[in-house]
Tab-separated table of C-alpha atoms in Angstrom:
chain	number	residue	atom	x	y	z
A	1	UNK	CA	-1.284	63.402	205.006
A	2	UNK	CA	0.358	66.484	203.522
A	3	UNK	CA	-0.801	68.235	200.367
A	4	UNK	CA	2.133	66.809	198.385
A	5	UNK	CA	1.571	63.223	199.453
A	6	UNK	CA	-0.576	61.170	197.103
A	7	UNK	CA	-1.961	57.786	198.105
A	8	UNK	CA	-0.160	54.989	196.257
A	9	UNK	CA	-3.409	53.486	194.994
A	10	UNK	CA	-4.342	56.647	193.109
A	11	UNK	CA	-1.171	56.636	190.990
A	12	UNK	CA	-0.476	52.961	190.398
A	13	UNK	CA	-2.192	51.507	187.354
A	14	UNK	CA	-2.216	48.112	185.731
A	15	UNK	CA	-1.426	47.631	182.018
A	16	UNK	CA	-5.160	47.746	181.333
A	17	UNK	CA	-5.307	51.220	182.879
A	18	UNK	CA	-7.291	50.189	185.949
A	19	UNK	CA	-6.119	51.654	189.222
A	20	UNK	CA	-4.567	49.084	191.534
A	21	UNK	CA	-6.895	48.611	194.463
A	22	UNK	CA	-9.836	49.930	192.436
A	23	UNK	CA	-11.016	46.487	191.376
A	24	UNK	CA	-14.347	45.366	192.697
A	25	UNK	CA	-14.798	41.906	194.129
A	26	UNK	CA	-16.373	40.769	190.887
A	27	UNK	CA	-13.541	42.110	188.728
A	28	UNK	CA	-10.950	40.603	191.038
A	29	UNK	CA	-12.748	37.258	190.822
A	30	UNK	CA	-12.737	37.469	187.025
A	31	UNK	CA	-8.998	38.215	186.999
A	32	UNK	CA	-8.312	35.270	189.291
A	33	UNK	CA	-10.511	32.974	187.182
A	34	UNK	CA	-8.740	34.044	183.996
A	35	UNK	CA	-5.364	33.442	185.627
A	36	UNK	CA	-6.480	29.958	186.705
A	37	UNK	CA	-7.552	29.228	183.123
A	38	UNK	CA	-4.148	30.417	181.884
A	39	UNK	CA	-2.308	28.153	184.306
A	40	UNK	CA	-4.508	25.174	183.389
A	41	UNK	CA	-3.950	25.793	179.682
A	42	UNK	CA	-0.209	26.146	180.261
A	43	UNK	CA	-0.187	22.817	182.104
A	44	UNK	CA	-2.234	21.180	179.345
A	45	UNK	CA	-0.036	22.469	176.524
A	46	UNK	CA	3.205	21.808	178.391
A	47	UNK	CA	2.478	18.374	179.829
A	48	UNK	CA	-0.352	16.735	177.890
A	49	UNK	CA	0.399	18.125	174.447
A	50	UNK	CA	4.069	19.130	174.088
A	51	UNK	CA	5.731	16.512	176.292
A	52	UNK	CA	4.547	13.437	174.350
A	53	UNK	CA	5.793	15.030	171.114
A	54	UNK	CA	9.152	16.052	172.582
A	55	UNK	CA	9.644	12.611	174.162
A	56	UNK	CA	8.606	10.881	170.915
A	57	UNK	CA	5.834	8.940	172.616
A	58	UNK	CA	4.684	6.122	170.307
A	59	UNK	CA	1.190	7.606	169.884
A	60	UNK	CA	2.631	10.965	168.827
A	61	UNK	CA	5.073	9.307	166.435
A	62	UNK	CA	2.258	7.225	164.939
A	63	UNK	CA	0.041	10.294	164.472
A	64	UNK	CA	2.735	12.296	162.701
A	65	UNK	CA	3.718	9.323	160.544
A	66	UNK	CA	0.069	8.854	159.600
A	67	UNK	CA	-0.172	12.407	158.256
A	68	UNK	CA	3.240	12.071	156.600
A	69	UNK	CA	5.003	14.829	158.513
A	70	UNK	CA	7.564	12.761	160.396
A	71	UNK	CA	9.575	13.502	163.512
A	72	UNK	CA	10.837	16.939	162.470
A	73	UNK	CA	7.355	18.399	162.450
A	74	UNK	CA	6.492	16.552	165.656
A	75	UNK	CA	9.436	18.074	167.537
A	76	UNK	CA	8.786	21.517	166.054
A	77	UNK	CA	5.124	21.540	167.044
A	78	UNK	CA	5.998	20.174	170.487
A	79	UNK	CA	8.564	22.959	170.968
A	80	UNK	CA	6.063	25.595	169.822
A	81	UNK	CA	3.442	24.249	172.231
A	82	UNK	CA	5.939	24.251	175.103
A	83	UNK	CA	7.035	27.807	174.277
A	84	UNK	CA	3.389	28.884	174.137
A	85	UNK	CA	2.671	27.192	177.462
A	86	UNK	CA	5.539	29.018	179.146
A	87	UNK	CA	4.619	32.327	177.496
A	88	UNK	CA	1.066	32.051	178.837
A	89	UNK	CA	2.608	32.464	182.289
A	90	UNK	CA	4.678	35.581	181.431
A	91	UNK	CA	2.494	38.709	181.737
A	92	UNK	CA	3.966	40.635	178.813
A	93	UNK	CA	3.676	37.596	176.503
A	94	UNK	CA	0.234	36.283	177.488
A	95	UNK	CA	-1.793	37.794	174.656
A	96	UNK	CA	0.750	36.949	171.961
A	97	UNK	CA	1.057	33.390	173.309
A	98	UNK	CA	-2.718	32.938	173.217
A	99	UNK	CA	-2.829	34.165	169.614
A	100	UNK	CA	0.032	31.867	168.579
A	101	UNK	CA	-1.506	28.847	170.303
A	102	UNK	CA	-4.833	29.666	168.628
A	103	UNK	CA	-3.082	29.583	165.257
A	104	UNK	CA	-1.671	26.162	166.144
A	105	UNK	CA	-5.184	25.025	167.059
A	106	UNK	CA	-6.514	26.141	163.671
A	107	UNK	CA	-3.842	23.930	162.120
A	108	UNK	CA	-4.693	21.087	164.489
A	109	UNK	CA	-8.367	21.376	163.581
A	110	UNK	CA	-7.528	21.257	159.874
A	111	UNK	CA	-5.363	18.167	160.350
A	112	UNK	CA	-8.021	16.448	162.458
A	113	UNK	CA	-10.646	17.025	159.790
A	114	UNK	CA	-8.511	16.104	156.787
A	115	UNK	CA	-6.226	13.321	158.041
A	116	UNK	CA	-8.198	11.818	160.910
A	117	UNK	CA	-11.763	12.153	159.567
A	118	UNK	CA	-12.716	14.664	162.264
A	119	UNK	CA	-12.175	12.163	165.057
A	120	UNK	CA	-11.001	14.749	167.632
A	121	UNK	CA	-11.742	17.933	165.684
A	122	UNK	CA	-13.761	19.486	168.514
A	123	UNK	CA	-10.784	19.619	170.895
A	124	UNK	CA	-8.845	22.372	169.088
A	125	UNK	CA	-12.045	24.368	168.621
A	126	UNK	CA	-12.830	24.122	172.328
A	127	UNK	CA	-9.296	25.246	173.208
A	128	UNK	CA	-9.541	28.291	170.933
A	129	UNK	CA	-12.351	29.755	173.065
A	130	UNK	CA	-10.333	30.372	176.274
A	131	UNK	CA	-7.277	31.303	174.200
A	132	UNK	CA	-9.282	34.001	172.394
A	133	UNK	CA	-10.554	35.262	175.751
A	134	UNK	CA	-6.991	35.489	177.081
A	135	UNK	CA	-5.740	37.202	173.919
A	136	UNK	CA	-8.507	39.805	174.114
A	137	UNK	CA	-8.403	40.385	177.870
A	138	UNK	CA	-4.612	40.648	178.051
A	139	UNK	CA	-4.268	42.758	174.874
A	140	UNK	CA	-3.035	45.790	176.824
A	141	UNK	CA	0.209	43.905	177.418
A	142	UNK	CA	0.887	44.052	173.667
A	143	UNK	CA	1.691	47.774	173.930
A	144	UNK	CA	4.198	47.051	176.663
A	145	UNK	CA	5.757	44.275	174.579
A	146	UNK	CA	6.058	46.582	171.570
A	147	UNK	CA	7.639	49.231	173.796
A	148	UNK	CA	10.162	46.703	175.117
A	149	UNK	CA	10.978	45.497	171.611
A	150	UNK	CA	11.367	49.090	170.425
A	151	UNK	CA	14.230	49.694	172.884
A	152	UNK	CA	16.630	47.731	170.703
């Protein structure tokens, strides 16, 4: 190797500032585990949560009628959940998507407690935990997103 040649691993960095190839086995395992959680959450929000609302499944229609919001709110929330699910899979949007989905879960918790007597109130709270972890861990992508938005 000549004096002017630099190994690729010493110059390539990830958005978090960690050198590519410098991850230990434990850190790599944590990254893979977090990515698996993101994919599972994206599948949950896209299929189990958004799809019934967007297809006007009778249970979703009944729930939204019960709280007095109607089909407009049902379709809007379904579209937001689907957008959040897809954004969880896009690296530059992961943190923002997790924050937005967390905000939806705060609303879902409030509705569960007030309109449904807390019947399923634990579900949104449980979902906030991995979303907060994703938002925090992937926060370095927010700088890149701001840089991309600043190009306009």
